[in-house]
């Protein structure tokens, strides 16, 4: 976890060598671009603001940032999250394409036990009228371009197959 320690710091390695300017490390951990579900993107990091409860349930909650990066390739998945203010990190490497449930469970456990953050699943919100109109327009445009794609009752696109024996 030396890599995590480095990113919790100011750009100096464990042996005191300056590798990044402190302003660069702060910029990397800053929310620069809006991302999905209230998260943001920094430079090479997913950046998320979480509410941390006060000490032992007393005092006001405060906001802290969690940064992370994950990825996958054939047969492997990785997850890395750091809470710089808490000097806490989690890293997970798996030799499977099916690690998402494990990673989600371990991340929830880490956040709750190491950070005191309870992760409630995001609540869906209703479309605004303008968003609903865009979705309808997109569906009609897609159906016009790809008539062989139809939507099932579960709204999953699938190829329309000719009836058996029609060939």
mmCIF file of C-alpha atoms in Angstrom:
data_model
loop_
_atom_site.group_PDB
_atom_site.id
_atom_site.type_symbol
_atom_site.label_atom_id
_atom_site.label_comp_id
_atom_site.label_asym_id
_atom_site.label_seq_id
_atom_site.Cartn_x
_atom_site.Cartn_y
_atom_site.Cartn_z
ATOM 1 C CA UNK A 1 0.000 0.000 0.000
ATOM 2 C CA UNK A 2 2.967 2.338 -0.509
ATOM 3 C CA UNK A 3 1.166 3.690 -3.554
ATOM 4 C CA UNK A 4 -1.817 4.606 -1.349
ATOM 5 C CA UNK A 5 0.464 6.313 1.186
ATOM 6 C CA UNK A 6 2.034 8.333 -1.612
ATOM 7 C CA UNK A 7 -1.370 9.542 -2.817
ATOM 8 C CA UNK A 8 -2.442 10.414 0.720
ATOM 9 C CA UNK A 9 0.560 12.697 0.985
ATOM 10 C CA UNK A 10 1.903 15.767 -0.748
ATOM 11 C CA UNK A 11 3.794 14.188 -3.641
ATOM 12 C CA UNK A 12 6.838 13.083 -1.640
ATOM 13 C CA UNK A 13 7.910 9.428 -1.631
ATOM 14 C CA UNK A 14 8.450 7.460 1.604
ATOM 15 C CA UNK A 15 12.206 8.134 1.416
ATOM 16 C CA UNK A 16 11.665 11.908 1.124
ATOM 17 C CA UNK A 17 12.128 12.363 -2.634
ATOM 18 C CA UNK A 18 9.821 14.973 -4.176
ATOM 19 C CA UNK A 19 8.048 13.236 -7.086
ATOM 20 C CA UNK A 20 5.045 15.552 -7.645
ATOM 21 C CA UNK A 21 4.469 19.158 -6.680
ATOM 22 C CA UNK A 22 1.928 19.443 -3.801
ATOM 23 C CA UNK A 23 -0.395 21.488 -6.033
ATOM 24 C CA UNK A 24 -0.357 18.646 -8.578
ATOM 25 C CA UNK A 25 -1.404 16.050 -6.004
ATOM 26 C CA UNK A 26 -4.216 18.337 -4.797
ATOM 27 C CA UNK A 27 -5.356 18.903 -8.385
ATOM 28 C CA UNK A 28 -5.358 15.154 -9.102
ATOM 29 C CA UNK A 29 -7.670 14.579 -6.111
ATOM 30 C CA UNK A 30 -9.980 17.483 -6.971
ATOM 31 C CA UNK A 31 -13.402 17.041 -8.573
ATOM 32 C CA UNK A 32 -12.867 18.437 -12.071
ATOM 33 C CA UNK A 33 -15.642 16.869 -14.175
ATOM 34 C CA UNK A 34 -19.125 15.685 -13.209
ATOM 35 C CA UNK A 35 -19.456 11.916 -13.245
ATOM 36 C CA UNK A 36 -22.289 9.427 -12.718
ATOM 37 C CA UNK A 37 -24.480 9.246 -9.599
ATOM 38 C CA UNK A 38 -23.081 12.315 -7.881
ATOM 39 C CA UNK A 39 -19.435 11.303 -8.277
ATOM 40 C CA UNK A 40 -16.813 13.321 -10.104
ATOM 41 C CA UNK A 41 -13.643 12.732 -12.093
ATOM 42 C CA UNK A 42 -10.252 14.132 -11.248
ATOM 43 C CA UNK A 43 -6.979 13.500 -13.066
ATOM 44 C CA UNK A 44 -6.789 9.672 -13.189
ATOM 45 C CA UNK A 45 -9.197 9.348 -10.228
ATOM 46 C CA UNK A 46 -12.866 8.875 -9.567
ATOM 47 C CA UNK A 47 -13.623 11.431 -6.854
ATOM 48 C CA UNK A 48 -16.555 11.117 -4.462
ATOM 49 C CA UNK A 49 -17.719 13.360 -1.636
ATOM 50 C CA UNK A 50 -19.086 11.450 1.366
ATOM 51 C CA UNK A 51 -20.655 12.545 4.623
ATOM 52 C CA UNK A 52 -18.765 11.240 7.653
ATOM 53 C CA UNK A 53 -20.590 11.224 11.003
ATOM 54 C CA UNK A 54 -19.196 13.120 13.980
ATOM 55 C CA UNK A 55 -17.059 11.357 16.595
ATOM 56 C CA UNK A 56 -18.999 8.525 18.299
ATOM 57 C CA UNK A 57 -22.271 9.859 16.935
ATOM 58 C CA UNK A 58 -21.769 13.271 18.558
ATOM 59 C CA UNK A 59 -21.021 16.430 16.682
ATOM 60 C CA UNK A 60 -21.946 17.412 13.165
ATOM 61 C CA UNK A 61 -21.231 15.278 10.129
ATOM 62 C CA UNK A 62 -18.540 16.560 7.811
ATOM 63 C CA UNK A 63 -17.738 16.022 4.169
ATOM 64 C CA UNK A 64 -14.645 14.105 3.086
ATOM 65 C CA UNK A 65 -13.362 12.980 -0.290
ATOM 66 C CA UNK A 66 -12.668 9.437 -1.429
ATOM 67 C CA UNK A 67 -10.592 8.887 -4.548
ATOM 68 C CA UNK A 68 -10.370 5.658 -6.459
ATOM 69 C CA UNK A 69 -9.474 3.911 -9.655
ATOM 70 C CA UNK A 70 -10.509 0.520 -10.929
ATOM 71 C CA UNK A 71 -10.310 -1.472 -14.072
ATOM 72 C CA UNK A 72 -10.557 -4.829 -15.724
ATOM 73 C CA UNK A 73 -8.996 -6.870 -18.448
ATOM 74 C CA UNK A 74 -9.404 -10.474 -19.548
ATOM 75 C CA UNK A 75 -9.778 -12.536 -16.390
ATOM 76 C CA UNK A 76 -8.777 -9.830 -13.919
ATOM 77 C CA UNK A 77 -10.427 -6.969 -12.057
ATOM 78 C CA UNK A 78 -8.869 -4.337 -9.808
ATOM 79 C CA UNK A 79 -10.168 -1.818 -7.317
ATOM 80 C CA UNK A 80 -8.240 0.867 -5.416
ATOM 81 C CA UNK A 81 -9.805 3.493 -3.135
ATOM 82 C CA UNK A 82 -8.160 6.018 -0.832
ATOM 83 C CA UNK A 83 -9.622 8.298 1.839
ATOM 84 C CA UNK A 84 -6.733 10.783 2.208
ATOM 85 C CA UNK A 85 -8.168 12.642 5.230
ATOM 86 C CA UNK A 86 -8.539 9.335 7.103
ATOM 87 C CA UNK A 87 -5.258 7.867 5.812
ATOM 88 C CA UNK A 88 -7.200 4.754 4.878
ATOM 89 C CA UNK A 89 -7.098 2.719 1.679
ATOM 90 C CA UNK A 90 -8.346 -0.523 0.173
ATOM 91 C CA UNK A 91 -6.850 -2.387 -2.766
ATOM 92 C CA UNK A 92 -8.290 -5.505 -4.356
ATOM 93 C CA UNK A 93 -6.998 -7.592 -7.248
ATOM 94 C CA UNK A 94 -8.986 -10.582 -8.483
ATOM 95 C CA UNK A 95 -8.396 -13.250 -11.080
ATOM 96 C CA UNK A 96 -11.935 -13.322 -12.439
ATOM 97 C CA UNK A 97 -14.270 -11.333 -14.650
ATOM 98 C CA UNK A 98 -17.028 -11.813 -12.054
ATOM 99 C CA UNK A 99 -15.649 -9.763 -9.145
ATOM 100 C CA UNK A 100 -18.117 -6.862 -9.143
ATOM 101 C CA UNK A 101 -20.286 -8.245 -6.322
ATOM 102 C CA UNK A 102 -17.245 -9.019 -4.179
ATOM 103 C CA UNK A 103 -15.738 -5.586 -4.848
ATOM 104 C CA UNK A 104 -19.013 -3.850 -3.995
ATOM 105 C CA UNK A 105 -19.385 -5.822 -0.745
ATOM 106 C CA UNK A 106 -15.768 -5.196 0.321
ATOM 107 C CA UNK A 107 -16.013 -1.490 -0.522
ATOM 108 C CA UNK A 108 -19.216 -1.147 1.509
ATOM 109 C CA UNK A 109 -17.544 -2.953 4.451
ATOM 110 C CA UNK A 110 -14.415 -0.763 4.227
ATOM 111 C CA UNK A 111 -16.410 2.447 4.051
ATOM 112 C CA UNK A 112 -18.601 1.495 7.001
ATOM 113 C CA UNK A 113 -15.873 0.071 9.275
ATOM 114 C CA UNK A 114 -12.839 2.195 8.375
ATOM 115 C CA UNK A 115 -14.570 5.470 7.558
ATOM 116 C CA UNK A 116 -17.917 5.307 9.344
ATOM 117 C CA UNK A 117 -19.706 5.959 6.052
ATOM 118 C CA UNK A 118 -22.869 4.036 5.355
ATOM 119 C CA UNK A 119 -23.490 3.564 1.664
ATOM 120 C CA UNK A 120 -27.153 3.643 0.883
ATOM 121 C CA UNK A 121 -27.921 2.732 -2.715
ATOM 122 C CA UNK A 122 -28.592 5.746 -4.929
ATOM 123 C CA UNK A 123 -32.254 6.629 -5.219
ATOM 124 C CA UNK A 124 -33.585 6.935 -8.743
ATOM 125 C CA UNK A 125 -35.269 10.185 -9.607
ATOM 126 C CA UNK A 126 -38.050 10.840 -12.065
ATOM 127 C CA UNK A 127 -37.198 12.239 -15.476
ATOM 128 C CA UNK A 128 -37.968 15.879 -16.060
ATOM 129 C CA UNK A 129 -40.323 16.528 -18.992
ATOM 130 C CA UNK A 130 -37.372 17.588 -21.168
ATOM 131 C CA UNK A 131 -35.372 14.436 -20.296
ATOM 132 C CA UNK A 132 -38.384 12.209 -20.996
ATOM 133 C CA UNK A 133 -38.840 13.859 -24.396
ATOM 134 C CA UNK A 134 -35.161 13.225 -25.256
ATOM 135 C CA UNK A 135 -35.464 9.561 -24.269
ATOM 136 C CA UNK A 136 -38.592 9.119 -26.425
ATOM 137 C CA UNK A 137 -36.871 10.848 -29.352
ATOM 138 C CA UNK A 138 -33.770 8.677 -28.966
ATOM 139 C CA UNK A 139 -35.864 5.479 -28.898
ATOM 140 C CA UNK A 140 -37.793 6.477 -32.032
ATOM 141 C CA UNK A 141 -34.612 7.476 -33.879
ATOM 142 C CA UNK A 142 -32.922 4.215 -32.933
ATOM 143 C CA UNK A 143 -35.934 2.154 -34.025
ATOM 144 C CA UNK A 144 -35.975 3.983 -37.377
ATOM 145 C CA UNK A 145 -32.259 3.304 -37.943
ATOM 146 C CA UNK A 146 -32.349 -0.301 -36.711
ATOM 147 C CA UNK A 147 -35.761 -1.839 -37.416
ATOM 148 C CA UNK A 148 -34.467 -5.301 -36.477
ATOM 149 C CA UNK A 149 -33.972 -4.118 -32.885
ATOM 150 C CA UNK A 150 -37.086 -4.364 -30.777
ATOM 151 C CA UNK A 151 -37.625 -3.692 -27.077
ATOM 152 C CA UNK A 152 -38.871 -6.430 -24.809
ATOM 153 C CA UNK A 153 -41.215 -5.665 -21.900
ATOM 154 C CA UNK A 154 -38.104 -5.470 -19.700
ATOM 155 C CA UNK A 155 -36.744 -2.786 -22.044
ATOM 156 C CA UNK A 156 -33.769 -4.817 -23.160
ATOM 157 C CA UNK A 157 -32.892 -4.483 -26.800
ATOM 158 C CA UNK A 158 -32.619 -7.759 -28.671
ATOM 159 C CA UNK A 159 -32.564 -8.855 -32.283
ATOM 160 C CA UNK A 160 -35.908 -9.879 -33.688
ATOM 161 C CA UNK A 161 -35.601 -13.524 -34.785
ATOM 162 C CA UNK A 162 -37.569 -15.009 -37.656
ATOM 163 C CA UNK A 163 -40.142 -17.626 -36.545
ATOM 164 C CA UNK A 164 -38.915 -21.204 -36.436
ATOM 165 C CA UNK A 165 -39.291 -23.016 -39.757
ATOM 166 C CA UNK A 166 -39.563 -19.805 -41.803
ATOM 167 C CA UNK A 167 -36.228 -20.276 -43.555
#
